[in-house]
């Protein structure tokens, strides 16, 4: 069981590394997107100032798409950060648990060896009771639910019950404020900053 727990811990560490790598990638892409969006907005303002409204309108559509992508990426980065923190805590907890299991197993082996020796030497039943208590303790620790697995199941449930998808549909139907930026929003903002 300890080896199995160690394998699960190593899998969790690999998953954590992938999450961290994905978050760094998303951060880089977000930074590039912000830079591109700022440059496009400056160019759109210049085109609008020179009277090239069709070109400014095309830029506004691109900016709106970039703003929507940015919001999605920011949400993704926030989710990845939460997942990373949760998984780090689970990995640390699992490491402590494995250390405790190893120590418990060593103690149980020692007690078992002492009891075997005492039985050979005519030892008492009280010592066998101690070995049984140690075994019961290890069995109890090993039968506890895996917190890493529980955290993954909770994350799946959260994704399935995400209210944002319903909010987006309601906003598109005209109920409540829009949840994403549109070309019309960007054009209004570009005109207002002249």
PDB file of C-alpha atoms in Angstrom:
ATOM      1  CA  UNK A   1       0.000   0.000   0.000  1.00  0.00           C
ATOM      2  CA  UNK A   2       2.859   2.386   0.724  1.00  0.00           C
ATOM      3  CA  UNK A   3       4.327   1.784  -2.742  1.00  0.00           C
ATOM      4  CA  UNK A   4       0.911   2.374  -4.269  1.00  0.00           C
ATOM      5  CA  UNK A   5       0.644   5.651  -2.355  1.00  0.00           C
ATOM      6  CA  UNK A   6       4.118   6.637  -3.566  1.00  0.00           C
ATOM      7  CA  UNK A   7       3.110   5.912  -7.177  1.00  0.00           C
ATOM      8  CA  UNK A   8      -0.005   8.053  -6.754  1.00  0.00           C
ATOM      9  CA  UNK A   9       2.121  10.804  -5.240  1.00  0.00           C
ATOM     10  CA  UNK A  10       4.522  10.704  -8.199  1.00  0.00           C
ATOM     11  CA  UNK A  11       1.579  10.906 -10.587  1.00  0.00           C
ATOM     12  CA  UNK A  12       0.242  13.894  -8.661  1.00  0.00           C
ATOM     13  CA  UNK A  13       3.653  15.587  -8.874  1.00  0.00           C
ATOM     14  CA  UNK A  14       3.753  15.049 -12.648  1.00  0.00           C
ATOM     15  CA  UNK A  15       0.235  16.473 -12.939  1.00  0.00           C
ATOM     16  CA  UNK A  16       1.295  19.447 -10.801  1.00  0.00           C
ATOM     17  CA  UNK A  17       4.276  20.062 -13.094  1.00  0.00           C
ATOM     18  CA  UNK A  18       1.945  20.015 -16.109  1.00  0.00           C
ATOM     19  CA  UNK A  19      -0.423  22.485 -14.417  1.00  0.00           C
ATOM     20  CA  UNK A  20       2.444  24.857 -13.603  1.00  0.00           C
ATOM     21  CA  UNK A  21       3.774  24.575 -17.143  1.00  0.00           C
ATOM     22  CA  UNK A  22       0.322  25.257 -18.618  1.00  0.00           C
ATOM     23  CA  UNK A  23      -0.180  28.281 -16.344  1.00  0.00           C
ATOM     24  CA  UNK A  24       3.187  29.749 -17.401  1.00  0.00           C
ATOM     25  CA  UNK A  25       2.235  29.241 -21.037  1.00  0.00           C
ATOM     26  CA  UNK A  26      -1.151  30.922 -20.483  1.00  0.00           C
ATOM     27  CA  UNK A  27       0.582  33.842 -18.702  1.00  0.00           C
ATOM     28  CA  UNK A  28       2.927  34.311 -21.671  1.00  0.00           C
ATOM     29  CA  UNK A  29       0.084  34.145 -24.169  1.00  0.00           C
ATOM     30  CA  UNK A  30      -1.913  36.622 -22.085  1.00  0.00           C
ATOM     31  CA  UNK A  31       1.006  39.037 -22.049  1.00  0.00           C
ATOM     32  CA  UNK A  32       1.432  38.783 -25.837  1.00  0.00           C
ATOM     33  CA  UNK A  33      -2.304  39.275 -26.320  1.00  0.00           C
ATOM     34  CA  UNK A  34      -2.317  42.426 -24.166  1.00  0.00           C
ATOM     35  CA  UNK A  35       0.578  43.852 -26.168  1.00  0.00           C
ATOM     36  CA  UNK A  36      -1.052  43.072 -29.524  1.00  0.00           C
ATOM     37  CA  UNK A  37      -4.374  44.489 -28.348  1.00  0.00           C
ATOM     38  CA  UNK A  38      -2.795  47.770 -27.182  1.00  0.00           C
ATOM     39  CA  UNK A  39      -0.946  48.152 -30.499  1.00  0.00           C
ATOM     40  CA  UNK A  40      -4.100  47.413 -32.520  1.00  0.00           C
ATOM     41  CA  UNK A  41      -6.119  49.881 -30.454  1.00  0.00           C
ATOM     42  CA  UNK A  42      -3.550  52.661 -31.059  1.00  0.00           C
ATOM     43  CA  UNK A  43      -3.612  51.939 -34.782  1.00  0.00           C
ATOM     44  CA  UNK A  44      -7.436  51.864 -34.808  1.00  0.00           C
ATOM     45  CA  UNK A  45      -7.570  55.265 -33.102  1.00  0.00           C
ATOM     46  CA  UNK A  46      -5.179  56.667 -35.698  1.00  0.00           C
ATOM     47  CA  UNK A  47      -7.261  55.207 -38.546  1.00  0.00           C
ATOM     48  CA  UNK A  48     -10.440  56.633 -37.023  1.00  0.00           C
ATOM     49  CA  UNK A  49      -8.798  60.043 -36.602  1.00  0.00           C
ATOM     50  CA  UNK A  50      -7.806  59.994 -40.305  1.00  0.00           C
ATOM     51  CA  UNK A  51     -11.373  59.122 -41.314  1.00  0.00           C
ATOM     52  CA  UNK A  52     -10.763  55.481 -42.265  1.00  0.00           C
ATOM     53  CA  UNK A  53     -13.810  54.168 -40.430  1.00  0.00           C
ATOM     54  CA  UNK A  54     -14.056  50.826 -42.316  1.00  0.00           C
ATOM     55  CA  UNK A  55     -10.468  50.037 -41.341  1.00  0.00           C
ATOM     56  CA  UNK A  56     -11.133  51.170 -37.746  1.00  0.00           C
ATOM     57  CA  UNK A  57     -14.261  49.001 -37.678  1.00  0.00           C
ATOM     58  CA  UNK A  58     -12.226  45.986 -38.793  1.00  0.00           C
ATOM     59  CA  UNK A  59      -9.679  46.735 -36.051  1.00  0.00           C
ATOM     60  CA  UNK A  60     -12.494  47.118 -33.505  1.00  0.00           C
ATOM     61  CA  UNK A  61     -13.765  43.645 -34.395  1.00  0.00           C
ATOM     62  CA  UNK A  62     -10.263  42.260 -33.897  1.00  0.00           C
ATOM     63  CA  UNK A  63      -9.926  44.107 -30.558  1.00  0.00           C
ATOM     64  CA  UNK A  64     -13.287  42.783 -29.370  1.00  0.00           C
ATOM     65  CA  UNK A  65     -12.194  39.237 -30.217  1.00  0.00           C
ATOM     66  CA  UNK A  66      -8.889  39.794 -28.387  1.00  0.00           C
ATOM     67  CA  UNK A  67     -10.662  41.217 -25.318  1.00  0.00           C
ATOM     68  CA  UNK A  68     -12.963  38.210 -25.185  1.00  0.00           C
ATOM     69  CA  UNK A  69      -9.998  35.878 -25.567  1.00  0.00           C
ATOM     70  CA  UNK A  70      -8.195  37.804 -22.825  1.00  0.00           C
ATOM     71  CA  UNK A  71     -11.129  37.348 -20.441  1.00  0.00           C
ATOM     72  CA  UNK A  72     -11.161  33.624 -21.169  1.00  0.00           C
ATOM     73  CA  UNK A  73      -7.412  33.367 -20.663  1.00  0.00           C
ATOM     74  CA  UNK A  74      -7.606  35.331 -17.398  1.00  0.00           C
ATOM     75  CA  UNK A  75     -10.304  32.945 -16.185  1.00  0.00           C
ATOM     76  CA  UNK A  76      -8.165  29.998 -17.258  1.00  0.00           C
ATOM     77  CA  UNK A  77      -5.122  31.407 -15.457  1.00  0.00           C
ATOM     78  CA  UNK A  78      -7.167  31.941 -12.281  1.00  0.00           C
ATOM     79  CA  UNK A  79      -8.519  28.384 -12.459  1.00  0.00           C
ATOM     80  CA  UNK A  80      -5.056  26.969 -13.090  1.00  0.00           C
ATOM     81  CA  UNK A  81      -3.736  28.907 -10.094  1.00  0.00           C
ATOM     82  CA  UNK A  82      -6.470  27.463  -7.865  1.00  0.00           C
ATOM     83  CA  UNK A  83      -5.879  23.954  -9.169  1.00  0.00           C
ATOM     84  CA  UNK A  84      -2.133  24.342  -8.686  1.00  0.00           C
ATOM     85  CA  UNK A  85      -2.517  25.532  -5.097  1.00  0.00           C
ATOM     86  CA  UNK A  86      -4.947  22.711  -4.292  1.00  0.00           C
ATOM     87  CA  UNK A  87      -2.735  20.089  -5.862  1.00  0.00           C
ATOM     88  CA  UNK A  88       0.371  21.450  -4.088  1.00  0.00           C
ATOM     89  CA  UNK A  89      -1.449  21.141  -0.771  1.00  0.00           C
ATOM     90  CA  UNK A  90      -2.549  17.595  -1.669  1.00  0.00           C
ATOM     91  CA  UNK A  91       0.995  16.621  -2.669  1.00  0.00           C
ATOM     92  CA  UNK A  92       2.402  17.973   0.598  1.00  0.00           C
ATOM     93  CA  UNK A  93      -0.293  16.185   2.585  1.00  0.00           C
ATOM     94  CA  UNK A  94       0.350  12.945   0.720  1.00  0.00           C
ATOM     95  CA  UNK A  95       4.088  13.228   1.357  1.00  0.00           C
ATOM     96  CA  UNK A  96       3.481  13.643   5.090  1.00  0.00           C
ATOM     97  CA  UNK A  97       1.044  10.732   5.039  1.00  0.00           C
ATOM     98  CA  UNK A  98       3.563   8.453   3.304  1.00  0.00           C
ATOM     99  CA  UNK A  99       6.220   9.387   5.856  1.00  0.00           C
ATOM    100  CA  UNK A 100       3.763   8.542   8.636  1.00  0.00           C
ATOM    101  CA  UNK A 101       2.931   5.243   6.943  1.00  0.00           C
ATOM    102  CA  UNK A 102       6.602   4.329   6.609  1.00  0.00           C
ATOM    103  CA  UNK A 103       7.235   5.135  10.246  1.00  0.00           C
ATOM    104  CA  UNK A 104       4.159   3.141  11.239  1.00  0.00           C
ATOM    105  CA  UNK A 105       5.303   0.194   9.142  1.00  0.00           C
ATOM    106  CA  UNK A 106       8.765   0.322  10.710  1.00  0.00           C
ATOM    107  CA  UNK A 107       7.242   0.451  14.166  1.00  0.00           C
ATOM    108  CA  UNK A 108       4.912  -2.427  13.337  1.00  0.00           C
ATOM    109  CA  UNK A 109       7.821  -4.512  12.012  1.00  0.00           C
ATOM    110  CA  UNK A 110       9.877  -3.783  15.101  1.00  0.00           C
ATOM    111  CA  UNK A 111       7.016  -4.689  17.399  1.00  0.00           C
ATOM    112  CA  UNK A 112       6.332  -7.809  15.370  1.00  0.00           C
ATOM    113  CA  UNK A 113       9.980  -8.901  15.598  1.00  0.00           C
ATOM    114  CA  UNK A 114      10.073  -8.236  19.346  1.00  0.00           C
ATOM    115  CA  UNK A 115       6.838 -10.183  19.800  1.00  0.00           C
ATOM    116  CA  UNK A 116       8.164 -13.115  17.787  1.00  0.00           C
ATOM    117  CA  UNK A 117      11.266 -13.123  19.956  1.00  0.00           C
ATOM    118  CA  UNK A 118       9.212 -12.921  23.138  1.00  0.00           C
ATOM    119  CA  UNK A 119       6.939 -15.757  22.019  1.00  0.00           C
ATOM    120  CA  UNK A 120      10.035 -17.860  21.397  1.00  0.00           C
ATOM    121  CA  UNK A 121      11.296 -16.874  24.822  1.00  0.00           C
ATOM    122  CA  UNK A 122       7.868 -17.464  26.432  1.00  0.00           C
ATOM    123  CA  UNK A 123       6.644 -13.839  26.206  1.00  0.00           C
ATOM    124  CA  UNK A 124       3.294 -12.571  27.397  1.00  0.00           C
ATOM    125  CA  UNK A 125       0.021 -12.017  25.555  1.00  0.00           C
ATOM    126  CA  UNK A 126       0.215  -8.311  26.405  1.00  0.00           C
ATOM    127  CA  UNK A 127       3.011  -7.851  23.886  1.00  0.00           C
ATOM    128  CA  UNK A 128       0.957  -9.523  21.162  1.00  0.00           C
ATOM    129  CA  UNK A 129      -1.855  -7.081  21.933  1.00  0.00           C
ATOM    130  CA  UNK A 130       0.535  -4.183  21.259  1.00  0.00           C
ATOM    131  CA  UNK A 131       1.405  -5.670  17.870  1.00  0.00           C
ATOM    132  CA  UNK A 132      -2.282  -6.033  17.075  1.00  0.00           C
ATOM    133  CA  UNK A 133      -2.854  -2.390  18.032  1.00  0.00           C
ATOM    134  CA  UNK A 134      -0.002  -1.295  15.761  1.00  0.00           C
ATOM    135  CA  UNK A 135      -1.426  -3.348  12.887  1.00  0.00           C
ATOM    136  CA  UNK A 136      -4.889  -1.895  13.512  1.00  0.00           C
ATOM    137  CA  UNK A 137      -3.391   1.612  13.452  1.00  0.00           C
ATOM    138  CA  UNK A 138      -1.682   0.993  10.108  1.00  0.00           C
ATOM    139  CA  UNK A 139      -4.851  -0.570   8.694  1.00  0.00           C
ATOM    140  CA  UNK A 140      -6.875   2.441   9.819  1.00  0.00           C
ATOM    141  CA  UNK A 141      -4.422   4.902   8.225  1.00  0.00           C
ATOM    142  CA  UNK A 142      -4.365   2.904   4.991  1.00  0.00           C
ATOM    143  CA  UNK A 143      -8.158   2.751   4.767  1.00  0.00           C
ATOM    144  CA  UNK A 144      -8.593   6.535   4.886  1.00  0.00           C
ATOM    145  CA  UNK A 145      -9.890   8.196   1.731  1.00  0.00           C
ATOM    146  CA  UNK A 146      -7.281   9.654  -0.604  1.00  0.00           C
ATOM    147  CA  UNK A 147      -7.592  13.471  -0.380  1.00  0.00           C
ATOM    148  CA  UNK A 148      -6.011  13.926  -3.831  1.00  0.00           C
ATOM    149  CA  UNK A 149      -8.718  11.801  -5.456  1.00  0.00           C
ATOM    150  CA  UNK A 150     -11.414  13.657  -3.527  1.00  0.00           C
ATOM    151  CA  UNK A 151     -10.032  17.003  -4.738  1.00  0.00           C
ATOM    152  CA  UNK A 152     -10.089  15.804  -8.354  1.00  0.00           C
ATOM    153  CA  UNK A 153     -13.694  14.637  -8.024  1.00  0.00           C
ATOM    154  CA  UNK A 154     -14.697  17.991  -6.522  1.00  0.00           C
ATOM    155  CA  UNK A 155     -13.017  19.809  -9.417  1.00  0.00           C
ATOM    156  CA  UNK A 156     -14.977  17.699 -11.920  1.00  0.00           C
ATOM    157  CA  UNK A 157     -18.227  18.480 -10.100  1.00  0.00           C
ATOM    158  CA  UNK A 158     -17.405  22.210 -10.091  1.00  0.00           C
ATOM    159  CA  UNK A 159     -16.784  22.162 -13.828  1.00  0.00           C
ATOM    160  CA  UNK A 160     -20.060  20.333 -14.500  1.00  0.00           C
ATOM    161  CA  UNK A 161     -22.094  22.792 -12.436  1.00  0.00           C
ATOM    162  CA  UNK A 162     -20.392  26.012 -13.630  1.00  0.00           C
ATOM    163  CA  UNK A 163     -23.049  28.753 -13.656  1.00  0.00           C
ATOM    164  CA  UNK A 164     -21.073  30.866 -16.182  1.00  0.00           C
ATOM    165  CA  UNK A 165     -22.436  28.944 -19.158  1.00  0.00           C
ATOM    166  CA  UNK A 166     -26.016  29.725 -18.092  1.00  0.00           C
ATOM    167  CA  UNK A 167     -25.101  33.377 -17.436  1.00  0.00           C
ATOM    168  CA  UNK A 168     -23.619  33.673 -20.955  1.00  0.00           C
ATOM    169  CA  UNK A 169     -26.771  32.277 -22.552  1.00  0.00           C
ATOM    170  CA  UNK A 170     -29.018  34.619 -20.519  1.00  0.00           C
ATOM    171  CA  UNK A 171     -26.869  37.650 -21.411  1.00  0.00           C
ATOM    172  CA  UNK A 172     -26.957  36.798 -25.136  1.00  0.00           C
ATOM    173  CA  UNK A 173     -30.743  36.531 -24.927  1.00  0.00           C
ATOM    174  CA  UNK A 174     -30.832  40.106 -23.573  1.00  0.00           C
ATOM    175  CA  UNK A 175     -31.299  39.300 -19.870  1.00  0.00           C
ATOM    176  CA  UNK A 176     -28.644  41.111 -17.900  1.00  0.00           C
ATOM    177  CA  UNK A 177     -25.339  42.721 -18.903  1.00  0.00           C
ATOM    178  CA  UNK A 178     -23.153  41.170 -21.611  1.00  0.00           C
ATOM    179  CA  UNK A 179     -20.488  38.787 -20.371  1.00  0.00           C
ATOM    180  CA  UNK A 180     -18.092  39.441 -23.251  1.00  0.00           C
ATOM    181  CA  UNK A 181     -16.930  42.430 -25.296  1.00  0.00           C
ATOM    182  CA  UNK A 182     -18.449  43.041 -28.740  1.00  0.00           C
ATOM    183  CA  UNK A 183     -17.276  44.962 -31.793  1.00  0.00           C
ATOM    184  CA  UNK A 184     -19.980  47.532 -31.057  1.00  0.00           C
ATOM    185  CA  UNK A 185     -18.559  48.068 -27.543  1.00  0.00           C
ATOM    186  CA  UNK A 186     -15.041  48.651 -28.862  1.00  0.00           C
ATOM    187  CA  UNK A 187     -16.217  51.083 -31.579  1.00  0.00           C
ATOM    188  CA  UNK A 188     -18.142  53.097 -28.977  1.00  0.00           C
ATOM    189  CA  UNK A 189     -15.070  53.226 -26.769  1.00  0.00           C
ATOM    190  CA  UNK A 190     -12.805  54.199 -29.682  1.00  0.00           C
ATOM    191  CA  UNK A 191     -15.156  57.025 -30.660  1.00  0.00           C
ATOM    192  CA  UNK A 192     -15.425  58.281 -27.095  1.00  0.00           C
ATOM    193  CA  UNK A 193     -11.627  58.576 -26.680  1.00  0.00           C
ATOM    194  CA  UNK A 194     -11.161  60.943 -29.626  1.00  0.00           C
TER     195      UNK A 194
END
